[in-house]
Amino acid sequence: MDRVRLGIAGPGRIVRRVMADLRKAEHIEIAAVASRSIERARAAAVEYGIPKAFASYEDLAASDAVDLVYVAVPHPFHCTLTKLFLAGGKHVIVEKPFAVNAQEAGEMIDCARANNRYLMEAMWSRFFPAAQELKGLIRSGAIGDIRLITADFSFRTAPDYEDRLFKRELGGGSLLDIGVYPLSLICFYKGALPEEAQVLSTKTETGVDSLCSFQVQFADGATGQGFAGFEVSTDQTMKLYGTEGWVELPDFWHPTRFTVHRPGQAPEPHKFAPENEGFHNEFEYAARAILAGQTDQRVIPLAESLGIMEIMDAMRARMGVRYPGEGE
Ligand SMILES: NC(=O)c1ccc[n+]([C@@H]2O[C@H](COP(=O)([O-])OP(=O)(O)OC[C@H]3O[C@@H](n4cnc5c(N)ncnc54)[C@H](OP(=O)(O)O)[C@@H]3O)[C@@H](O)[C@H]2O)c1
């Protein structure tokens, strides 16, 4: 086998964006698509040129035509479907946020271990060449010891209480949908999970957060500050401040450039070729790990996906945002 056969679960909005990139993943063969309706599965198969269409997620789980499933359904269904595919012997790459809460995340990780399958969160921002180069520079001490990181990811959208973003039953709210980016990427560049987290938020009449502002603190005293929301559009930049300089990372959740600033020196720009949206990187990474039998290889370790869910659980407890099944 020199390519991993990919099945797509949930041909919705994110799949439309991912499909434009996916054919650039050398070691991925797009083999199948599944939906809860055969009409939608067939329509996606025709639109994207995918050979097989399945009328249910159960049929995809039982199929021997795929090795790896991309779980691209709204977050409240990540856990059930991930476990379904793992139990069916498939490796899984699951969209962000990994799950709705840490309880589900733990169940998914246990299930991957019990079935000896590969599982990774599709936190695509970590896979960009710009992100990998910056991570390497930070590791080599290019800006010294990182003490402060700020990041904002907010966009203005008219409230639509029927939309996934605002609906409690669909895991709506800005923290889980986009706040996960500043949180996950602060952890990525700092190279640790924080020990403390605080948050302030504003909620919609549907009971989910439309604006949130958080702070985290690491064991060495360094702090991070993140913003997310649907009320205003922000510039979506991360700034990492170290003892020997600082880095500005525009579009930090899909970066193609950054600038290193050091005292007394000219700013040092780093630029990378645009690559559509860059979704192929995470699939290519997973395919190579699976083909090499290195199923413990992940750019986002499972312990980190779990730790990030635990932090978001604690933040949501303070915000008073609960999802169905979590108790009132
Ligand atoms: N990486 C990124 O940049 C990015 C961007 C956007 C979204 N996302 C993530 O991707 C996931 C999907 O988001 P989206 O905006 O693509 O969602 P979406 O379009 O609302 O839904 C995706 C698909 O999920 C299936 N689905 C809907 N409700 C379901 C249910 N009750 N049970 C099982 N399947 C159901 C539907 O397929 P069928 O009805 O055909 O079964 C739908 O087409 C979310 O977790 C989101 O956070 C990631």
Coordinates of C-alpha atoms in Angstrom, one line a residue, residues 117-236:
R117 CA -5.9 2.8 15.4
Y118 CA -4.5 6.2 14.5
L119 CA -6.4 9.2 15.8
M120 CA -5.6 12.9 15.4
E121 CA -7.4 16.2 15.8
A122 CA -7.4 18.1 12.5
M123 CA -5.9 21.3 14.0
W124 CA -4.7 22.3 10.5
S125 CA -3.0 25.5 11.6
R126 CA -0.1 23.6 13.2
F127 CA 0.8 21.9 9.9
F128 CA 1.6 25.0 7.7
P129 CA 5.2 25.3 6.7
A130 CA 5.2 28.8 8.3
A131 CA 4.0 27.3 11.6
Q132 CA 6.6 24.5 11.5
E133 CA 9.4 26.9 10.7
L134 CA 8.4 29.3 13.5
K135 CA 8.1 26.4 16.0
G136 CA 11.7 25.4 15.0
L137 CA 13.0 28.9 15.4
I138 CA 11.3 29.2 18.9
R139 CA 12.8 25.8 19.9
S140 CA 16.3 27.0 18.9
G141 CA 15.9 30.1 21.2
A142 CA 15.5 32.7 18.4
I143 CA 13.5 35.0 20.6
G144 CA 14.7 33.7 24.0
D145 CA 12.2 32.4 26.6
I146 CA 8.6 33.1 25.6
R147 CA 6.8 35.0 28.4
L148 CA 3.7 36.5 26.8
I149 CA 1.5 35.4 23.8
T150 CA -1.6 37.2 22.5
A151 CA -3.9 36.0 19.8
D152 CA -7.3 37.0 18.5
F153 CA -9.7 35.2 16.2
S154 CA -13.1 36.9 15.9
F155 CA -15.3 37.7 12.9
R156 CA -18.6 39.6 12.7
T157 CA -21.6 37.6 11.6
A158 CA -25.2 38.4 11.9
P159 CA -26.8 36.3 14.7
D160 CA -28.7 33.4 13.1
Y161 CA -30.0 31.3 15.9
E162 CA -30.7 28.3 13.5
D163 CA -27.0 28.2 12.5
R164 CA -24.5 25.7 14.0
L165 CA -22.5 28.7 15.3
F166 CA -25.3 29.8 17.6
K167 CA -27.2 26.6 18.3
R168 CA -26.5 24.9 21.7
E169 CA -27.6 21.5 20.3
L170 CA -25.0 21.8 17.6
G171 CA -22.2 22.8 20.0
G172 CA -22.4 26.5 19.1
G173 CA -20.4 29.3 20.7
S174 CA -17.2 31.1 19.9
L175 CA -14.9 29.4 22.3
L176 CA -15.3 25.9 20.9
D177 CA -15.7 27.1 17.3
I178 CA -12.8 29.5 17.0
G179 CA -11.4 30.2 20.5
V180 CA -9.9 26.8 20.2
Y181 CA -7.4 28.3 17.7
P182 CA -5.8 30.9 20.0
L183 CA -5.8 28.4 22.9
S184 CA -4.4 25.5 20.9
L185 CA -1.8 27.6 19.1
I186 CA -0.7 29.4 22.3
C187 CA 0.0 25.9 23.7
F188 CA 1.7 24.8 20.5
Y189 CA 4.2 27.7 20.3
K190 CA 4.8 27.7 24.1
G191 CA 5.3 23.9 24.0
A192 CA 3.1 23.2 27.1
L193 CA -0.4 23.2 28.5
P194 CA -1.2 26.0 30.9
E195 CA -1.9 25.3 34.6
E196 CA -4.4 28.2 35.1
A197 CA -7.2 29.6 32.9
Q198 CA -9.6 32.5 33.4
V199 CA -12.3 33.8 31.0
L200 CA -15.0 36.5 30.6
S201 CA -17.8 36.1 28.0
T202 CA -21.0 37.5 26.6
K203 CA -23.8 35.1 25.8
T204 CA -26.6 35.0 23.2
E205 CA -30.2 34.3 23.9
T206 CA -29.5 30.7 22.8
G207 CA -27.1 30.3 25.8
V208 CA -23.8 30.1 23.9
D209 CA -20.9 32.6 23.9
S210 CA -20.8 35.2 21.2
L211 CA -17.7 36.9 22.6
C212 CA -15.0 35.5 25.0
S213 CA -11.7 36.8 26.3
F214 CA -9.4 34.4 28.2
Q215 CA -6.1 34.3 29.9
V216 CA -3.9 31.3 30.7
Q217 CA -0.8 30.9 32.7
F218 CA 2.0 28.3 32.3
A219 CA 4.0 26.5 35.1
D220 CA 7.0 28.9 34.4
G221 CA 4.8 32.0 35.0
A222 CA 4.5 32.9 31.2
T223 CA 1.0 34.0 30.2
G224 CA -1.2 33.9 27.2
Q225 CA -4.2 36.0 26.2
G226 CA -6.8 35.0 23.6
F227 CA -10.0 36.5 22.2
A228 CA -12.8 34.9 20.1
G229 CA -16.2 36.0 19.0
F230 CA -18.9 36.4 16.4
E231 CA -19.6 40.1 17.2
V232 CA -16.6 42.0 15.7
S233 CA -14.0 41.3 13.1
T234 CA -10.4 41.4 14.4
D235 CA -7.1 41.3 12.7
Q236 CA -6.5 37.7 13.6

